[in-house]
Coordinates of C-alpha atoms and ligand atoms in Angstrom, one line a residue:
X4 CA 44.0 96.4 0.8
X5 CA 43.3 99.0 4.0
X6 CA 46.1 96.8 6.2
X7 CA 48.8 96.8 3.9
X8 CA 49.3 100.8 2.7
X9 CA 48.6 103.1 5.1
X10 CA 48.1 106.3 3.2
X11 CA 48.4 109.4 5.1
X12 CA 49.9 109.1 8.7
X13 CA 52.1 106.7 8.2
X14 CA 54.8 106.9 5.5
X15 CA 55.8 110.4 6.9
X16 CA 57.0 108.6 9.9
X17 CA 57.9 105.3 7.9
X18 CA 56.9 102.7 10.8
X19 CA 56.0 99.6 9.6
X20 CA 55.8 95.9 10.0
X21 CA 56.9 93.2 8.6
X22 CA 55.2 92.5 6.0
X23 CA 51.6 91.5 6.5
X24 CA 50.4 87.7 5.2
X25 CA 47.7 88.7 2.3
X26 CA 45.1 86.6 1.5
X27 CA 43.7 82.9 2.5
X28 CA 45.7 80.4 4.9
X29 CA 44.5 77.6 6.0
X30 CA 45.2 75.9 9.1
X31 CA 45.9 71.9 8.2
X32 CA 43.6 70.1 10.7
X33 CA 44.8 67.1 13.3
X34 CA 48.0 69.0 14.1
X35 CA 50.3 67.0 16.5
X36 CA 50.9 68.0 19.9
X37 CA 52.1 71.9 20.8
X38 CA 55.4 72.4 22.3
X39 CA 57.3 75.4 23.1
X40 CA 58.4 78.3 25.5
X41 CA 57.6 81.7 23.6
X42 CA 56.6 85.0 24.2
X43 CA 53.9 87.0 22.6
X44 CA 54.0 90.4 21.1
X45 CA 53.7 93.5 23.6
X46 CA 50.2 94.4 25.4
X47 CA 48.2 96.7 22.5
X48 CA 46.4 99.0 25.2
X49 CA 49.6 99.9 27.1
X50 CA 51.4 100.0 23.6
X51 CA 48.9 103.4 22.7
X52 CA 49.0 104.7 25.7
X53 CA 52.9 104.5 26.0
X54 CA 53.3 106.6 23.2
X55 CA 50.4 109.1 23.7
X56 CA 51.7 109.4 27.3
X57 CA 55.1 109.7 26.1
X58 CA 53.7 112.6 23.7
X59 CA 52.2 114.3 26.2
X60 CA 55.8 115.1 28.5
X61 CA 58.2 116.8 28.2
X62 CA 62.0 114.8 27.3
X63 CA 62.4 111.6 26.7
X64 CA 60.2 108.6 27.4
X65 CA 61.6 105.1 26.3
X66 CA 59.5 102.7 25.2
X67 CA 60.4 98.7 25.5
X68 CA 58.4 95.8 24.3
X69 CA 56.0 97.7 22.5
X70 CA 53.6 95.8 20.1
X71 CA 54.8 96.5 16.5
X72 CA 51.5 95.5 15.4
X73 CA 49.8 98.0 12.6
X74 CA 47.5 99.5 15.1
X75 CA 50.0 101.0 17.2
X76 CA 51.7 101.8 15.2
X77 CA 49.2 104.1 13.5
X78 CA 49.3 105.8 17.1
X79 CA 53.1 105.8 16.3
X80 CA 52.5 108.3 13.3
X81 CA 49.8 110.2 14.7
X82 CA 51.5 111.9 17.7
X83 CA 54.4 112.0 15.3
X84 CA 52.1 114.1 13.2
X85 CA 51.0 116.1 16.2
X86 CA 54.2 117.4 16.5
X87 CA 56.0 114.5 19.1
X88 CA 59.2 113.0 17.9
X89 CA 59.1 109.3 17.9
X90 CA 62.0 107.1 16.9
X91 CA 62.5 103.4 16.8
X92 CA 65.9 102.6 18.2
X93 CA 66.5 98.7 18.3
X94 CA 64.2 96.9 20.3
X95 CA 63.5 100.4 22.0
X96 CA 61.2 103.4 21.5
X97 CA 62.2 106.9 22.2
X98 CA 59.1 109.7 22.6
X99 CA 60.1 112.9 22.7
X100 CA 57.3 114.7 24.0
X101 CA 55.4 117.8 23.7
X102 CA 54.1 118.2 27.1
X103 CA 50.3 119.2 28.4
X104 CA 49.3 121.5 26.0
X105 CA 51.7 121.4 23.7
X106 CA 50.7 119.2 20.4
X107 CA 50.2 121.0 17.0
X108 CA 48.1 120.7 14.3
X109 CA 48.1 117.7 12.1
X110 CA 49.2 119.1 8.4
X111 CA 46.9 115.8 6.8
X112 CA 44.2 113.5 7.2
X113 CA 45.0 111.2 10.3
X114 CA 44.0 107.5 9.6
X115 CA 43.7 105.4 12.6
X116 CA 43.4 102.2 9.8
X117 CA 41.8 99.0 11.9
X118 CA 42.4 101.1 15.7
X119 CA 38.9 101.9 17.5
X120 CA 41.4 102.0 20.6
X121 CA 43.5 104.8 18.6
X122 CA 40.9 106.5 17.4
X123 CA 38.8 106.9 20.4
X124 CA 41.9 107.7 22.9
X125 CA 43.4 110.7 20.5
X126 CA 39.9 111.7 20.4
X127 CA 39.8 112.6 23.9
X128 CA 43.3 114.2 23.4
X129 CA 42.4 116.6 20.5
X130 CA 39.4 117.5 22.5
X131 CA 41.6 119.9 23.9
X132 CA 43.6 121.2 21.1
X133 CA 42.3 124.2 19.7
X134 CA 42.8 123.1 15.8
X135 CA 40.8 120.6 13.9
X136 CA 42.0 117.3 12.7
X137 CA 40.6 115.0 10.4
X138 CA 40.2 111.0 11.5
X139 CA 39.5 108.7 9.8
X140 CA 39.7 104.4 9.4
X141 CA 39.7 101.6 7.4
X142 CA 36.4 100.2 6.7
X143 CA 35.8 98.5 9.8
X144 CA 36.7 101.3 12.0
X145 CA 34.2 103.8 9.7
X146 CA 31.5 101.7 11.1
X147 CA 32.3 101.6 14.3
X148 CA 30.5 104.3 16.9
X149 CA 32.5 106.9 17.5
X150 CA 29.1 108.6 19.1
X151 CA 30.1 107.1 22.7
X152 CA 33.6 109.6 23.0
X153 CA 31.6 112.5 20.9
X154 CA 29.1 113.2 23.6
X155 CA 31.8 113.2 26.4
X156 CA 34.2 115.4 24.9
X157 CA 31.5 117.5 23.3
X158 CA 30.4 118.8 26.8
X159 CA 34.1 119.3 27.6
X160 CA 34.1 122.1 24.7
X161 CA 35.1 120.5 21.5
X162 CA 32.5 120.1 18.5
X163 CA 32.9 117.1 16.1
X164 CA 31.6 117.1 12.3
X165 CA 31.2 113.0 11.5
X166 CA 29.0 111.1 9.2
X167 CA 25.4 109.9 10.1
X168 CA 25.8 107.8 13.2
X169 CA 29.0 109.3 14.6
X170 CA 31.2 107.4 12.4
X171 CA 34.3 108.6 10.8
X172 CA 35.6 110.1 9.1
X173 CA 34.6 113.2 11.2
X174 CA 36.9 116.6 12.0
X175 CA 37.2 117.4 15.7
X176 CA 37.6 121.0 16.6
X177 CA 39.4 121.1 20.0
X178 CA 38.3 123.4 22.8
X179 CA 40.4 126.6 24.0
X180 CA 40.2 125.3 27.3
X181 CA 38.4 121.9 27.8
X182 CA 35.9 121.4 31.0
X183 CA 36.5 119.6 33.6
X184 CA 33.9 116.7 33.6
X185 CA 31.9 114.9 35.5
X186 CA 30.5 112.4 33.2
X187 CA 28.8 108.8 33.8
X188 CA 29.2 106.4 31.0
X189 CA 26.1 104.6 29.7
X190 CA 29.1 101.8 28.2
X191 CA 31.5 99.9 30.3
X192 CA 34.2 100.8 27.8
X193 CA 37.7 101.4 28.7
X194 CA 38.5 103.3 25.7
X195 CA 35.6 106.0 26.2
X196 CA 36.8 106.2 30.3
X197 CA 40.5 106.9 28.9
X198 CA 39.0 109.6 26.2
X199 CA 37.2 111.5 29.1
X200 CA 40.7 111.0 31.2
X201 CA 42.6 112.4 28.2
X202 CA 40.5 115.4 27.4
X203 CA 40.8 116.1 31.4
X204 CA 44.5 116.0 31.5
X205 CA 44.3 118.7 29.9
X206 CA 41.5 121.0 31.9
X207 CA 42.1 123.3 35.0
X208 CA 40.8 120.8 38.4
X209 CA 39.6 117.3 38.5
X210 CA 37.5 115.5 36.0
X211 CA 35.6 112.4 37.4
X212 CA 34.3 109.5 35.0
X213 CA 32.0 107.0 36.5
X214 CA 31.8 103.8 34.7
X215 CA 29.2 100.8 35.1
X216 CA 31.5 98.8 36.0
X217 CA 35.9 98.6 36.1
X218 CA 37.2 98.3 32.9
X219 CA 40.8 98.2 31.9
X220 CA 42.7 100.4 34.1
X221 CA 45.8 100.6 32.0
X222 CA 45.2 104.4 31.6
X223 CA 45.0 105.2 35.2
X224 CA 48.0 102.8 35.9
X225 CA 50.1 104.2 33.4
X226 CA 49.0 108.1 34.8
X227 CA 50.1 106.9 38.0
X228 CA 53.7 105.8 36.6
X229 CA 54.0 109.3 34.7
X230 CA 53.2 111.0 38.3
X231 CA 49.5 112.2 38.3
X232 CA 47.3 112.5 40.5
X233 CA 44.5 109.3 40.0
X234 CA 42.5 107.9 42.3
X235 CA 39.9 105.2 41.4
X236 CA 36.9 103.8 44.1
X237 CA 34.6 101.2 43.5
X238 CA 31.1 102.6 45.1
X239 CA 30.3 99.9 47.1
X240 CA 27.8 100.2 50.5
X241 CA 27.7 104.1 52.6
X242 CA 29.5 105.7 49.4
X243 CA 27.5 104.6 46.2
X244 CA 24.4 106.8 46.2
X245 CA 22.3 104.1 44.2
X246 CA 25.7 103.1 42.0
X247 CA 26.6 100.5 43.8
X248 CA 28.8 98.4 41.6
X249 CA 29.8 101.3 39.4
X250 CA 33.5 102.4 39.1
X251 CA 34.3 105.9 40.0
X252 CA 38.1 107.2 38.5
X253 CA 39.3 111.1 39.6
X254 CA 41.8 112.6 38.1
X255 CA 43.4 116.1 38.3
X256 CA 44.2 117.8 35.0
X257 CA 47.5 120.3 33.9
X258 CA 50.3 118.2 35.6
X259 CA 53.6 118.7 34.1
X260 CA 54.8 115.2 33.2
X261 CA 58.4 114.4 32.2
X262 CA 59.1 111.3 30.1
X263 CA 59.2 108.0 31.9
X264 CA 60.5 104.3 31.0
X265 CA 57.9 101.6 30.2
X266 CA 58.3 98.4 30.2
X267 CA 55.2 96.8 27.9
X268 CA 54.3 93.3 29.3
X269 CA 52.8 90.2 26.5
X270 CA 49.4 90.7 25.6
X271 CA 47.3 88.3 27.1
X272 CA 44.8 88.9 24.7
X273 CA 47.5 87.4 22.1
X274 CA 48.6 85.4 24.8
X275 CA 45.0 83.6 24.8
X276 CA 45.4 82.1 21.4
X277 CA 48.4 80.0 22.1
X278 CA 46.2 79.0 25.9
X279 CA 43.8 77.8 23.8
X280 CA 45.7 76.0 21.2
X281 CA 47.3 74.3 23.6
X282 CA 44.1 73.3 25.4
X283 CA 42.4 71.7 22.6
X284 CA 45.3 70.4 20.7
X285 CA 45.7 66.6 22.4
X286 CA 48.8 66.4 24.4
X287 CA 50.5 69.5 23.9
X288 CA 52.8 71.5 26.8
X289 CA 53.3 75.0 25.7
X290 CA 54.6 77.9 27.9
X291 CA 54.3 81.4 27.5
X292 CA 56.4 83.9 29.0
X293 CA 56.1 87.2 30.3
X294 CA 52.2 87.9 30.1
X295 CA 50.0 91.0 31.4
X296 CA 48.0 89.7 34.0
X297 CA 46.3 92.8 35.4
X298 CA 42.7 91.4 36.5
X299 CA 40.9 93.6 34.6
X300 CA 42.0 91.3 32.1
X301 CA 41.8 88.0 32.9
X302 CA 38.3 87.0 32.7
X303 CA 39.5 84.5 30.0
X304 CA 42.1 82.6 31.7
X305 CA 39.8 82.6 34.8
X306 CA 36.8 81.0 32.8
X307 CA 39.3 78.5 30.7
X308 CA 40.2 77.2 34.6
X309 CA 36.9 77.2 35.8
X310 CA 36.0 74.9 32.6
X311 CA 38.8 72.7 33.5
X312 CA 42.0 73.6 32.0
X313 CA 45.5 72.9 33.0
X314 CA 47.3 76.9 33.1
X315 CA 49.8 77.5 35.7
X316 CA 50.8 80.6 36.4
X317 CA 54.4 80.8 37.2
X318 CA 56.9 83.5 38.3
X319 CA 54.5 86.0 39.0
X320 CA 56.1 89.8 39.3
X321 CA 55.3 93.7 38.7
X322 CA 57.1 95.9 35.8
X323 CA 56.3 98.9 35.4
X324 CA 53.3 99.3 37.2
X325 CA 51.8 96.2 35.9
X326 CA 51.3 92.4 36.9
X327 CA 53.2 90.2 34.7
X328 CA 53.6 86.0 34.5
X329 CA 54.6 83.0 32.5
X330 CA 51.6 81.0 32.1
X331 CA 52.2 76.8 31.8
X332 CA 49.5 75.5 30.1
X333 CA 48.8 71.2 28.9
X334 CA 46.1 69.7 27.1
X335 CA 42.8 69.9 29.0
X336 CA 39.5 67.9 29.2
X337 CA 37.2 70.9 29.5
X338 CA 33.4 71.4 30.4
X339 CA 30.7 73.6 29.5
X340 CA 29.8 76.5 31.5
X341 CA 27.7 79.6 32.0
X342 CA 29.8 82.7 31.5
X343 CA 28.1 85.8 33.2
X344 CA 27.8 89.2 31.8
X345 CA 29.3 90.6 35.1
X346 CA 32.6 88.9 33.3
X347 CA 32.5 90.5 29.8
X348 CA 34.7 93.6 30.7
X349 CA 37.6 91.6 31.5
X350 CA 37.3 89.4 28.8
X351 CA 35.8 91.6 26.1
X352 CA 38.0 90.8 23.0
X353 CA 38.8 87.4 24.1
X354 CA 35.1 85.5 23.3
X355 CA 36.2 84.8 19.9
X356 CA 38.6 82.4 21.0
X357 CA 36.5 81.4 24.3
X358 CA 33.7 80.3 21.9
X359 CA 36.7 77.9 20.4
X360 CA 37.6 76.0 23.3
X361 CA 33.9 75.7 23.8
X362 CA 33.6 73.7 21.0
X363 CA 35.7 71.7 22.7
X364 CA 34.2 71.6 25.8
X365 CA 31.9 69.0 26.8
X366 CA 27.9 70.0 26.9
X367 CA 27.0 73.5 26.6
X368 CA 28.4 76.7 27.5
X369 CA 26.6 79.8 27.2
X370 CA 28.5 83.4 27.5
X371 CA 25.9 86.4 28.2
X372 CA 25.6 90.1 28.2
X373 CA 27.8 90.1 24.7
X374 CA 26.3 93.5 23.2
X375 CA 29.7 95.3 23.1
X376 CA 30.9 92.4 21.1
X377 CA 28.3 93.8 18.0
X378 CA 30.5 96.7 17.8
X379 CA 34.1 95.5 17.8
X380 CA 36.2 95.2 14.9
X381 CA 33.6 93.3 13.0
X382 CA 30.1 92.4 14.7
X383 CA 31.9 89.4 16.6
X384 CA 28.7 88.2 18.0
X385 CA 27.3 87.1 14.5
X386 CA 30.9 85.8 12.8
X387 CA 31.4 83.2 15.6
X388 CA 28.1 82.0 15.7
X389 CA 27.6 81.4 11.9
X390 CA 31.6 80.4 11.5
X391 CA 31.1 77.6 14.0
X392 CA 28.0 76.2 12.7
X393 CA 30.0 76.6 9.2
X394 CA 33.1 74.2 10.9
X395 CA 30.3 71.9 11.8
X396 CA 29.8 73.1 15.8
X397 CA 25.9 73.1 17.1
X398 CA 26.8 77.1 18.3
X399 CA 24.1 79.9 18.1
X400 CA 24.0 83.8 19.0
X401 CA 20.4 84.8 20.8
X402 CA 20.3 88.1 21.6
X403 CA 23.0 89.4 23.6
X404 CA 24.2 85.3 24.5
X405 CA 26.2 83.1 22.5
X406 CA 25.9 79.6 22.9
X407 CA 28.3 76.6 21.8
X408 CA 27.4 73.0 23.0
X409 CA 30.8 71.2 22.1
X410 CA 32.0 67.6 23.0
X411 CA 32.5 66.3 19.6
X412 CA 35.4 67.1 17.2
X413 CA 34.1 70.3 14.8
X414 CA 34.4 68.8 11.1
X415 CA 35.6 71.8 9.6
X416 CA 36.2 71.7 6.4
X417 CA 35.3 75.6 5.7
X418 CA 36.7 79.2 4.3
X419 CA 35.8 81.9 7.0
X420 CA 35.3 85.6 6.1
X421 CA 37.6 87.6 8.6
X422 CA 35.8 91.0 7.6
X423 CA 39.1 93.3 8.8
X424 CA 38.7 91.1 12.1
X425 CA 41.9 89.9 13.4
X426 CA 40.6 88.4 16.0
X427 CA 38.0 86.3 14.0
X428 CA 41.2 85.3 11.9
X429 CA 43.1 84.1 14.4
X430 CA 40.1 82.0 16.4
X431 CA 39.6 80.2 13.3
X432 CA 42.9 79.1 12.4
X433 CA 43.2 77.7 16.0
X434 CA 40.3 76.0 15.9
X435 CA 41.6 74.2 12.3
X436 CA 44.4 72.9 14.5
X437 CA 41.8 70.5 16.2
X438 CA 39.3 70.4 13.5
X439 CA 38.5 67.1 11.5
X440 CA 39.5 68.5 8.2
X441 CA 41.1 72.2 7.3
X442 CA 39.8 75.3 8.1
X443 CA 41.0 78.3 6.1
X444 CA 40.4 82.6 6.3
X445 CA 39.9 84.4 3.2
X446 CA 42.4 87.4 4.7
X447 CA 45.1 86.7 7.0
X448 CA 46.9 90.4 7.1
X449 CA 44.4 91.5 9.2
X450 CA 46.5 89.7 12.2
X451 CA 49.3 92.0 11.8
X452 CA 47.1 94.8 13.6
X453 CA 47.4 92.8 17.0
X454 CA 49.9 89.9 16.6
X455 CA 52.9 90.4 13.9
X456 CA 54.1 86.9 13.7
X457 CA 51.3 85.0 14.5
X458 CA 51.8 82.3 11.8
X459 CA 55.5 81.9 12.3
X460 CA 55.0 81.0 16.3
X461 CA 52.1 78.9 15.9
X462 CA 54.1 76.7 13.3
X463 CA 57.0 77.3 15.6
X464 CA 55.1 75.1 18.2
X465 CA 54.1 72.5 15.5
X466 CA 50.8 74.3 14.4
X467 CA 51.0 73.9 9.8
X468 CA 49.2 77.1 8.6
X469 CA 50.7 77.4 5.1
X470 CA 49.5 80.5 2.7
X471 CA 48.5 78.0 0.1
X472 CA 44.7 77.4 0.2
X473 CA 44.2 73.7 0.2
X474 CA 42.7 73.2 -3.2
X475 CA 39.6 71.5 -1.9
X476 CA 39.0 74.1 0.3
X477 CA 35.0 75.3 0.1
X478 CA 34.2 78.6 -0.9
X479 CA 33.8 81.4 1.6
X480 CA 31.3 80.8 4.1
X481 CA 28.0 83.4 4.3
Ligands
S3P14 C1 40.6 98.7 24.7 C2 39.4 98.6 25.2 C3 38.4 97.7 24.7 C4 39.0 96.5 23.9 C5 40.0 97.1 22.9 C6 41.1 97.8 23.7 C7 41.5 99.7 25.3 O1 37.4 98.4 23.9 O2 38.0 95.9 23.2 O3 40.6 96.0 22.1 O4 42.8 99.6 25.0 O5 41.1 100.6 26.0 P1 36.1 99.1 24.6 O6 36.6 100.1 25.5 O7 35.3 99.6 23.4 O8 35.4 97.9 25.3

């Protein structure tokens, strides 16, 4: 299995987790209230870009509360294979850094495994390496579009070689001396915005990326904290020119950066399965510490209040460049609602789950302008839809819209295919916990690219996933 033995990047530098959870769990259904004060794995997008960043200057960058999860830890290997040294030192990381320029060719294959956020970012950093390297994925990630970063970086100077499509694997041939963009994204994608970033780093003056509209700014936050110059303007009124609503981000290439200390906050895209658990789960109290909550992310817990739930925010504070908070959240009465599009970039991976508490929501609630959500780790869109109406909920996908119309208890009672999809995993297994009967995924190791642990703190809080399938358990669904 893909999860469990990276092949080429990784034993070199020997990271790994613990070991992942193989094959079907099952989430026992009716699970008694949820109670606890925990904290969730580090935030995934600051994780990458701590250590690319760190690889990028010169000394010592230290690393603390980064996500161990497999992903990152595939971004772990690969700068280690471009020439960085990275060392895990107790609960801290240590980056010693090549500076600007200064990353050397890879001597094997480098496999990115489940990481489209990997993958895409070091893209836009060997676009400006004068070697070629090698990418490639597990099977999920070799169908995922790789097309969106290979047109940017392509008119920066480097040439890419990938199979029909743009999908890896595919060689990328740096350029001597990438071009300073100016390039307007057709996809409000953080990932392709932080390629284009990346590649300009690197080239002599300022490269510009205008994006549809703001997505995750982690990249130009974490810039800021390693001391370049980055200035981001949303075109609004006298200045947009006819894109209004667009997101403009400037950034001025060939700094010299020295290593820097990071604190990574909670993910509050992990964060959001233990919201809603506790949500849905009668009478449960759970609290979780120490979240991300930069608004570019927090479309979810914006929506979960707006359909009625209980979540406090508490403590609120800034580390390292980012807002952080503990979240209090209780068992919630909650109703359906109309999610618009306008809300999908700062909620993009969490409509798995959303689509979960909708099932418990009373009436219907209809999330739009989900096309990204085709082309995530699995085609998201098309899993939740036909997993619901396997659990028993009246949920359908049409066209870019899912729709959920919840209020009764979701019978359950059904195997899910995860396809390499952490995220699907983990949204069903939560919605087991509520579910009339069990509900069980056919590969549960897939969660260790996002959320080591995952099992342990949900039972922690009173959740039973066990790694026995319940005997009676259906077959996997279509
Ligand atoms: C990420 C950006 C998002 C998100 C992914 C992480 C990032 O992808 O889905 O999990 O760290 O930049 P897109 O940029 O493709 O929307």
């Amino acid at each position: 299995m893909s999860h469990s033995a990276p092949s080429t990047t990784s034993p070199k530098a020997g990271f790994h987790t613990e070991s992942a959870t193989p094959g079907t769990v099952t989430a026992a259904a009716g699970a008694k209230a949820l109670a606890g004060d925990v904290t969730v794995p580090g935030d995934k997008s600051i994780s990458h870009r701590s250590l690319i960043m760190g690889a990028l200057s010169v000394g010592e960058t230290t690393v603390t509360g980064l996500l161990e999860g497999e992903d990152v830890l595939r971004t772990a290997a690969c700068m280690s294979a471009l020439g960085a040294k990275v060392q895990k030192d107790g609960a801290t990381w240590r980056v010693w850094g090549r500076g600007i320029g200064g990353l050397t060719e890879p001597d094997d294959v480098l496999d990115m495994g489940n990481s489209g956020t990997g993958a895409r970012l070091i893209a836009g950093v060997l676009a400006a390496y004068p070697f070629t390297s090698i990418m490639t994925g597990d099977a999920s990630l070799r169908r995922r579009p790789m097309q969106r970063v290979i047109a940017p970086l392509s008119l920066a100077g480097a040439s890419f070689a990938a199979r029909a499509g743009g999908r890896l694997p595919m060689a990328i041939t740096g350029a001597k001396m990438p071009l300073p963009l100016n390039y307007e994204s057709p996809v409000a994608s953080a990932q392709v915005k932080s390629a284009v970033l990346l590649a300009g780093l690197h080239a002599p003056g300022a490269t510009t990326v205008i994006e549809p509209a703001p997505t995750r700014d982690h990249t130009e936050r974490m810039f800021r904290h390693f001391g370049v110059e980055v200035e981001s303007t949303l075109l609004t009124g006298a200045n947009a020119a006819g894109l209004g609503g667009k997101n403009k981000v400037r950034v001025v290439g060939q700094p010299e950066l020295s290593g820097r200390k990071i604190v990574v906050p909670g993910d509050p895209s992990s964060a959001a399965f233990l919201v809603v658990a506790a949500l849905i789960v009668p009478g449960s109290k759970v609290t979780v510490r120490n979240v991300g909550m930069n608004p570019l992310r927090t479309g979810l817990f914006d929506t979960l209040r707006e359909m009625g739930a209980d979540i406090a925010y508490i403590n609120a504070r800034e580390e390292a460049g980012e807002p952080v908070a503990d979240l209090e959240v209780r068992a919630s009465k909650l109703k359906g609602i109309v999610v618009p599009a306008a809300r999908a970039p700062s909620m993009i991976d969490e409509y798995p789950i959303l689509s979960v508490a909708a099932a418990f929501a009373e009436g219907e609630t209809r999330m739009e302008g989900l096309a990204e959500l085709k082309v995530k780790e699995s085609d998201r869109l098309a899993l939740m839809a036909n997993g619901l109406k396997a659990c028993g909920v009246d949920a359908r996908a049409e066209g870019e819209t899912l729709i959920v119309r919840g209020g009764a208890r979701p019978k359950g009672d059904a195997t899910i295919a995860v396809h390499l999809d952490h995220r699907i995993a983990m949204s069903f297994l939560v919605l087991g916990f509520a579910a009339e009967k069990p509900i069980a995924v056919d590969d549960a190791s897939a969660i260790a690219t996002s959320f080591p642990g995952f099992v342990d703190l949900m039972n922690g809080l009173g959740a039973k996933i066990s790694d026995l399938p319940a005997a009676d358990m259906p077959p996997v669904s279509k």
